[in-house]
Tab-separated table of C-alpha atoms in Angstrom:
chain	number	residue	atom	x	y	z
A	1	UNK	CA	24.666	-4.579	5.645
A	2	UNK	CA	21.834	-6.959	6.380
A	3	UNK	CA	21.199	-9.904	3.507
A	4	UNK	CA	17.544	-8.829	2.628
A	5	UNK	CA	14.785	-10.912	0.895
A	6	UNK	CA	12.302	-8.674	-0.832
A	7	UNK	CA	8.744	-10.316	-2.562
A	8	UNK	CA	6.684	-8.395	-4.663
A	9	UNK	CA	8.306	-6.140	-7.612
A	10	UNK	CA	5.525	-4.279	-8.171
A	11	UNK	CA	5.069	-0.429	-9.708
A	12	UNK	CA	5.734	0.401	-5.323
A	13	UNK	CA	7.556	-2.734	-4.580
A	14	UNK	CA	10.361	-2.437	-7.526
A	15	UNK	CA	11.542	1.431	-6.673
A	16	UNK	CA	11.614	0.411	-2.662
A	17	UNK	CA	13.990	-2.817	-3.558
A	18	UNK	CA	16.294	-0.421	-6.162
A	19	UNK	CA	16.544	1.678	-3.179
A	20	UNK	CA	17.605	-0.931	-0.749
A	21	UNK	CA	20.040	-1.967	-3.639
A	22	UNK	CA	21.478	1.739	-3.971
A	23	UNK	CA	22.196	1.723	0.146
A	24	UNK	CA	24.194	-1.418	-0.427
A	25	UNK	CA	22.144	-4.399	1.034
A	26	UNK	CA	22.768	-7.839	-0.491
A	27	UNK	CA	19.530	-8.597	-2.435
A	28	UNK	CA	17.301	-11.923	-2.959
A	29	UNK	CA	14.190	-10.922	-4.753
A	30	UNK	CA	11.413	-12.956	-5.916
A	31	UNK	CA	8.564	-11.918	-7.724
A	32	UNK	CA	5.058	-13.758	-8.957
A	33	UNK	CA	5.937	-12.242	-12.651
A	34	UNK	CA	9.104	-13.988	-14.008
A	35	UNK	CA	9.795	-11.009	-16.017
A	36	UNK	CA	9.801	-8.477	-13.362
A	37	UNK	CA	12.143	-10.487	-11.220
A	38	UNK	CA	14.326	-10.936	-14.129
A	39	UNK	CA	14.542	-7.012	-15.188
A	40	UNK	CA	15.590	-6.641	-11.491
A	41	UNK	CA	18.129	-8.903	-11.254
A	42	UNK	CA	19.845	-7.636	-14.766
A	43	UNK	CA	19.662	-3.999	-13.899
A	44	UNK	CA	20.959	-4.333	-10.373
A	45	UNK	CA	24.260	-6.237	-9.804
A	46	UNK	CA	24.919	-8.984	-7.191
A	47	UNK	CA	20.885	-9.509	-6.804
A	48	UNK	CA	19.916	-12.928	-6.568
A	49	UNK	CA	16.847	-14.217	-8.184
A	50	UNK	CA	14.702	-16.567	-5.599
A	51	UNK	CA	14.570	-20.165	-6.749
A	52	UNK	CA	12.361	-21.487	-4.232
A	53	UNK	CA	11.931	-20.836	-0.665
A	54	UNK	CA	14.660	-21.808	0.662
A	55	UNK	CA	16.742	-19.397	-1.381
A	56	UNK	CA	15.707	-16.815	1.861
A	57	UNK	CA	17.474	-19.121	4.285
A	58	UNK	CA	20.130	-16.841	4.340
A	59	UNK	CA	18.447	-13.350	4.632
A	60	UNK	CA	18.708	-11.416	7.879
A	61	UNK	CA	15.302	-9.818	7.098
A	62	UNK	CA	12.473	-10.711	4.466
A	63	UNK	CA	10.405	-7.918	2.902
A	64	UNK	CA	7.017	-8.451	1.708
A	65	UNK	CA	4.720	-6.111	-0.697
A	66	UNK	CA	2.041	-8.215	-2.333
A	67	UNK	CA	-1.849	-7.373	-2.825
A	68	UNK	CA	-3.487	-8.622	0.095
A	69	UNK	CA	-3.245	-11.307	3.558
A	70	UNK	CA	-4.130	-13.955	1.371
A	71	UNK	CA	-1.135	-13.937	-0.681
A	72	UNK	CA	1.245	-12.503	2.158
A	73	UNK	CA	-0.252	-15.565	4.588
A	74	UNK	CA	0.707	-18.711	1.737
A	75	UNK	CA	4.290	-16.837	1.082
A	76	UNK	CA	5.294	-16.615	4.608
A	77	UNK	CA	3.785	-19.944	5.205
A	78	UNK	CA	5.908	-21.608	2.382
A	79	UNK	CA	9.313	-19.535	3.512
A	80	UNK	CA	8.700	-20.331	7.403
A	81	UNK	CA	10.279	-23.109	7.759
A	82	UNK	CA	13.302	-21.787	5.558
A	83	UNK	CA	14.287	-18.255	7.468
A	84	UNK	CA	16.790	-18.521	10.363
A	85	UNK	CA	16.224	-17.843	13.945
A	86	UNK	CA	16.388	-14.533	14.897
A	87	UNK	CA	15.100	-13.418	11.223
A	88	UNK	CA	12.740	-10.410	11.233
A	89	UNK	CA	9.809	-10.109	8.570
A	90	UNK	CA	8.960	-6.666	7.691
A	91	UNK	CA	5.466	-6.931	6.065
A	92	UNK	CA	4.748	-3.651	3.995
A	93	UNK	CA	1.148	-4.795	1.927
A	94	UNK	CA	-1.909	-3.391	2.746
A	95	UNK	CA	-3.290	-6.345	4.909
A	96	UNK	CA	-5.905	-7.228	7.241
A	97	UNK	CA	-4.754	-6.251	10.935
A	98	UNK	CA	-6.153	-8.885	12.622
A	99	UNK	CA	-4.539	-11.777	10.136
A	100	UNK	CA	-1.306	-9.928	10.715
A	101	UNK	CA	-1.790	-10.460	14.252
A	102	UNK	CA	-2.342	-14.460	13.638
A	103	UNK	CA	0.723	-14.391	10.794
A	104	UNK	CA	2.741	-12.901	13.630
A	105	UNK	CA	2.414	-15.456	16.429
A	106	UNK	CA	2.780	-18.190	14.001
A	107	UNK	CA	6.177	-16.628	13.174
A	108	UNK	CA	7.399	-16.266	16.267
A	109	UNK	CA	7.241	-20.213	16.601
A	110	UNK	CA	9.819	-20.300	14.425
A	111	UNK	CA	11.633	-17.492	16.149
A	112	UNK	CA	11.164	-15.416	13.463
A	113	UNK	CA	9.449	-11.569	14.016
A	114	UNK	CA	7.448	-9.585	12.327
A	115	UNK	CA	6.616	-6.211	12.121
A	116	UNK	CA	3.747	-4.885	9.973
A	117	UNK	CA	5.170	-1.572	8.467
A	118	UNK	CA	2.502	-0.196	4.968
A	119	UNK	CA	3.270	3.119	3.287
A	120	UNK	CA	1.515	5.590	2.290
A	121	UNK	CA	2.220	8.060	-0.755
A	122	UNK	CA	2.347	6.102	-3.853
A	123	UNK	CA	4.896	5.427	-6.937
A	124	UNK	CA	6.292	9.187	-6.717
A	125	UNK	CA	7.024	9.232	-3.222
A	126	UNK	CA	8.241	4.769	-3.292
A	127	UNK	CA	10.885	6.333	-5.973
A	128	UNK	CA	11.788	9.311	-4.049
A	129	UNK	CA	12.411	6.943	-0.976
A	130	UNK	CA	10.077	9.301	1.046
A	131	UNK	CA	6.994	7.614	1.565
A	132	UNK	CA	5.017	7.608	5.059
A	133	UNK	CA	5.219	4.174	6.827
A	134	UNK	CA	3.131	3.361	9.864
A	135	UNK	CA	4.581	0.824	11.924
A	136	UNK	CA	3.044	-2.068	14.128
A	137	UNK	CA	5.222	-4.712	16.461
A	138	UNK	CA	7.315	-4.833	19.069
A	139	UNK	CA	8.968	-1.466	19.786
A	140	UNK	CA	12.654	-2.897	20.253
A	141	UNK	CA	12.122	-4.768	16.978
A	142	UNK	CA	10.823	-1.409	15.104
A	143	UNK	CA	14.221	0.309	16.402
A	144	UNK	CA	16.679	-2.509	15.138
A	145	UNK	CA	14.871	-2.626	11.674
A	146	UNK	CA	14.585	1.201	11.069
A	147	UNK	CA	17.674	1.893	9.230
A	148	UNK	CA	15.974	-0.372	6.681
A	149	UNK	CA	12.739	1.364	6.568
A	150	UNK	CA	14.296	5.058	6.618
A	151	UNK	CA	16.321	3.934	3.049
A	152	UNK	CA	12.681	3.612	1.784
A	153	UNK	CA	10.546	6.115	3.801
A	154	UNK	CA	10.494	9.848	5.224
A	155	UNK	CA	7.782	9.882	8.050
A	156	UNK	CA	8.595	6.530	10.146
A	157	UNK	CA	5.966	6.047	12.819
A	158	UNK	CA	5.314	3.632	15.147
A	159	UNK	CA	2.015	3.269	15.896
A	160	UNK	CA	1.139	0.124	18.163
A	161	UNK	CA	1.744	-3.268	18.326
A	162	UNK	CA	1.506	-5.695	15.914
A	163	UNK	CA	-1.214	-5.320	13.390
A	164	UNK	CA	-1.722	-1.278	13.915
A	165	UNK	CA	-0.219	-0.548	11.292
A	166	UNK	CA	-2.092	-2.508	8.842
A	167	UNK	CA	-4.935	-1.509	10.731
A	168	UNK	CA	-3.905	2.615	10.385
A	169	UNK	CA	-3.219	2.010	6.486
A	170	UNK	CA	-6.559	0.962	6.012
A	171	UNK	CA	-8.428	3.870	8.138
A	172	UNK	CA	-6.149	6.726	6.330
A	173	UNK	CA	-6.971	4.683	2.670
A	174	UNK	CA	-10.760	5.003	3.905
A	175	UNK	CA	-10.495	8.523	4.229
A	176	UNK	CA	-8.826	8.916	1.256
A	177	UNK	CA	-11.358	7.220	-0.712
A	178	UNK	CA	-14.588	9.272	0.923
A	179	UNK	CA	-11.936	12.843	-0.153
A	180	UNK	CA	-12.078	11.103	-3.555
A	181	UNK	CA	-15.769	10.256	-3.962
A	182	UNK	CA	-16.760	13.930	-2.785
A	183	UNK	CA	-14.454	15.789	-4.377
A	184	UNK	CA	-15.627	14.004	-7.950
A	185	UNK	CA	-18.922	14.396	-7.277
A	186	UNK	CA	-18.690	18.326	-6.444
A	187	UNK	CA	-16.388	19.345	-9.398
A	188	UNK	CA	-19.304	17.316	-11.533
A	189	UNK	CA	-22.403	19.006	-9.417
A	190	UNK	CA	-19.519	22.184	-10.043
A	191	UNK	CA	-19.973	21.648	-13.774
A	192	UNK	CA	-23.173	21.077	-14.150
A	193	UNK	CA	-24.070	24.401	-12.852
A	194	UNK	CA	-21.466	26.127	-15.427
A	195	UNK	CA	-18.879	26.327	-13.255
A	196	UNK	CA	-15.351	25.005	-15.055
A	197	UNK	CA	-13.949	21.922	-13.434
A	198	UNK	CA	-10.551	23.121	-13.005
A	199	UNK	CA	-11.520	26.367	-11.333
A	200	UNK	CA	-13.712	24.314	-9.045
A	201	UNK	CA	-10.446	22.543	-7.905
A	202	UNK	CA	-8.347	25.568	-7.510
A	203	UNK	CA	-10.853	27.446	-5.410
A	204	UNK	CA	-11.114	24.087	-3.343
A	205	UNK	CA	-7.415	24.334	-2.786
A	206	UNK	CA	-7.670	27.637	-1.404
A	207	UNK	CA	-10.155	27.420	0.693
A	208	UNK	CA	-11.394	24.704	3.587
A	209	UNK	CA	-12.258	21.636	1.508
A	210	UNK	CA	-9.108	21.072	0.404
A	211	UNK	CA	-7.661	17.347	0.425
A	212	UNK	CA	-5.033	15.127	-1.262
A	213	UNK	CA	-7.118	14.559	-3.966
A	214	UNK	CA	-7.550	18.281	-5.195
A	215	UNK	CA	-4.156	18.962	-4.750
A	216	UNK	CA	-2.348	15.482	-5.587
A	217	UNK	CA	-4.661	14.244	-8.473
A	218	UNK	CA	-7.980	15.849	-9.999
A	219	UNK	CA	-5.314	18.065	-12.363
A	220	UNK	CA	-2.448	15.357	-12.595
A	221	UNK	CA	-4.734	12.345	-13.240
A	222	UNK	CA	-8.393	13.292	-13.297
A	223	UNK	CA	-9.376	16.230	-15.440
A	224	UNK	CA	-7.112	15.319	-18.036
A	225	UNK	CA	-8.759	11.871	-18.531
A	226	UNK	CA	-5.035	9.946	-17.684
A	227	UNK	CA	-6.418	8.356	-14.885
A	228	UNK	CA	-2.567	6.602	-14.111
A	229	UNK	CA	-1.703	7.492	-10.513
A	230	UNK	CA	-0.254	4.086	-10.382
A	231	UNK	CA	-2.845	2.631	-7.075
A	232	UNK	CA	-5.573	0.410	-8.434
A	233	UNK	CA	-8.882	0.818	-7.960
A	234	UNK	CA	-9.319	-2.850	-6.848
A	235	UNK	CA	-6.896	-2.177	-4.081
A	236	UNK	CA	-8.514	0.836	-2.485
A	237	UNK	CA	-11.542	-0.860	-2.680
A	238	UNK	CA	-10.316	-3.770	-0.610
A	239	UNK	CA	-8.128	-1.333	1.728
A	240	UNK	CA	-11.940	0.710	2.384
A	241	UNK	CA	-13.217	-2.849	2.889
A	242	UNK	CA	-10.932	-3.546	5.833
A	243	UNK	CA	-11.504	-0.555	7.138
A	244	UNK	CA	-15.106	-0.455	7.046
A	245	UNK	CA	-14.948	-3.910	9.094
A	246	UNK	CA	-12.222	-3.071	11.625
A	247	UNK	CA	-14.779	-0.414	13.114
A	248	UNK	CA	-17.741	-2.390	13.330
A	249	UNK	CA	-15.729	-5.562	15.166
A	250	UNK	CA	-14.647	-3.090	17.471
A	251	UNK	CA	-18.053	-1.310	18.261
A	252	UNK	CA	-17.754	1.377	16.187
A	253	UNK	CA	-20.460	1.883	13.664
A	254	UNK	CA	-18.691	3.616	11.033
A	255	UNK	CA	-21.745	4.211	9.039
A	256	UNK	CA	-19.664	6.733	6.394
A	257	UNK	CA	-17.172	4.018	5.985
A	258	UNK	CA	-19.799	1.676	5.169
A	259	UNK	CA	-21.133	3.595	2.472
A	260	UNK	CA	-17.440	4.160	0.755
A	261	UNK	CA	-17.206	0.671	1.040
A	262	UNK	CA	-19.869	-0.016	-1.315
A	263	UNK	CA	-19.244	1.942	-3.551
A	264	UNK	CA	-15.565	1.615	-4.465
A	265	UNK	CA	-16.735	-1.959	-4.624
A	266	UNK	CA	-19.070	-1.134	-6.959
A	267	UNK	CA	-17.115	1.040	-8.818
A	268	UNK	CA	-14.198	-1.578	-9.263
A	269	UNK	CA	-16.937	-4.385	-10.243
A	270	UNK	CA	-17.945	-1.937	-12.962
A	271	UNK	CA	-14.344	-0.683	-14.050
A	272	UNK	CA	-12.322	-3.989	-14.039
A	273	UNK	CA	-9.057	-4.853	-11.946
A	274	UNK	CA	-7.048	-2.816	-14.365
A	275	UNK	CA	-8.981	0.440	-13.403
A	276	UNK	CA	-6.740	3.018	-11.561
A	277	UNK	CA	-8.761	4.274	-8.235
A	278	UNK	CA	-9.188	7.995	-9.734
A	279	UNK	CA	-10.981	6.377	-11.860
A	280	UNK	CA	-13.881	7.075	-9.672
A	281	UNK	CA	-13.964	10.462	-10.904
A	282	UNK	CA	-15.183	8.931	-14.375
A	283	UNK	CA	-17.609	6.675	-12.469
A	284	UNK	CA	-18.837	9.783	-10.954
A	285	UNK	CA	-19.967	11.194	-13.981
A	286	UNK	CA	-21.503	8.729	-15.455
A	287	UNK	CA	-24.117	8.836	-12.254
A	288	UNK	CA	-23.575	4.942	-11.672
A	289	UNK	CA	-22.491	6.115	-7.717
A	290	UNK	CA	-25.636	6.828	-5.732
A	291	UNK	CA	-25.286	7.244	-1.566
């Protein structure tokens, strides 16, 4: 079994590394909360907690699932000149394709690869160990790392080189975000005419407008006020951000994207960094969202 460094026990990052545990790979884990790599390391045995950088010298691959490039570009930086030749990084945040791009070729000076490999389908699915991961790298790297990725994931594609995945996550978040926004704002417009908010989403489901968010979360987390899918609202807004500038720096307008753009960052100014993203639905109603 391959010696893996994971960084980043998160609510996604904590079930993935359990699951790597339960297959029988020889953990180092490392995490910015003390605490969190602590309650790891007690409740799985033979983990090792990371002292410093170096303690990855020995890991076959490293594992990364932190907020954004900024962090993932300093932690790679510091563990660079630590990791062995021949080491493979398999970064799973929700980055910025084009940084990924520069992270990579900075790795490979150390002989070290990388593939960029987000998920998609959130806590329930990280737990299940059937999320959907997008892949981006070097195809013969993608095949020699996928037994890792398959403990964690259902739907393994790869997608391009290095940086399309990164680049995919953010387009399918974007999308996700403008099902959100509309679907809040009809079940309110719904209401408002008399119609009852959970019929509105039940007719929705049956009929052409349906979309992850009527079926996956205006009963489980919106309606009901517990707003806890577990995906912050901060983090979809800066996923929709990358999105929104990957089109125009290609030559593609994206003038919808544009528009969710602004207003998940509005809605997360408003909301806080603790707010959960179905928050919006809240946000919605209290008509501070205007297109």
């Amino acid at each position: 079994m391959s010696r893996i460094g994971f960084i980043g026990l998160g609510m996604m990052g904590q079930p993935m590394a359990h699951l790597l545990h339960a297959a029988g790979h020889p953990l180092v884990v490392r995490d910015v909360n003390a605490e969190a790599t602590r309650r790891f390391v007690a409740g799985h045995a033979g983990a090792l907690a990371a002292s410093d950088a170096a303690s990855f010298s020995d890991c076959d691959i490293v594992l990364t699932m932190l907020p954004d490039s900024d962090i993932v570009d300093a932690v790679l930086a510091e563990l660079a000149p630590h990791l062995k030749a021949g080491a493979s990084v398999i970064e799973m945040s929700s980055a910025d394709p084009s940084r990924t791009r520069a992270l990579a070729a900075r790795l490979a000076e150390h002989d070290v690869s990388l593939i960029d490999a987000p998920v998609s389908g959130g806590v329930k699915k990280a737990v299940a160990g059937t999320l959907a991961i997008m892949v981006g790298g070097d195809p013969a790297v993608h095949e020699r790392l996928k037994p890792v990725l398959e403990v964690m994931g259902k739907q393994i594609t790869h997608v391009g080189p290095v940086g399309s995945g990164h680049a995919l996550k953010a387009l399918n978040n974007y999308v996700s975000a403008a099902a959100l926004i509309a679907t809040a704002e009809a079940i309110h417009a719904g209401a408002a005419f008399g119609i009852d908010p959970a019929t509105i989403v039940d007719v929705i489901n049956a009929s052409t407008g349906k979309n992850n968010t009527t079926e996956n979360k205006a009963h489980q987390f919106m309606l009901n006020g517990a707003f806890n899918s577990g995906f912050s609202l901060a983090l979809q807004a800066k996923d929709v951000g990358i999105a929104a500038s990957l089109g125009p720096a290609l030559g593609v307008p994206m003038t919808l994207a544009q528009k969710v753009s602004d207003l998940t960052t509005l809605a997360s100014g408003k909301l806080g960094p603790a707010a959960d993203h179905t928050e919006l639905y809240s946000f919605a109603a209290l008509s501070l969202i205007h297109i």
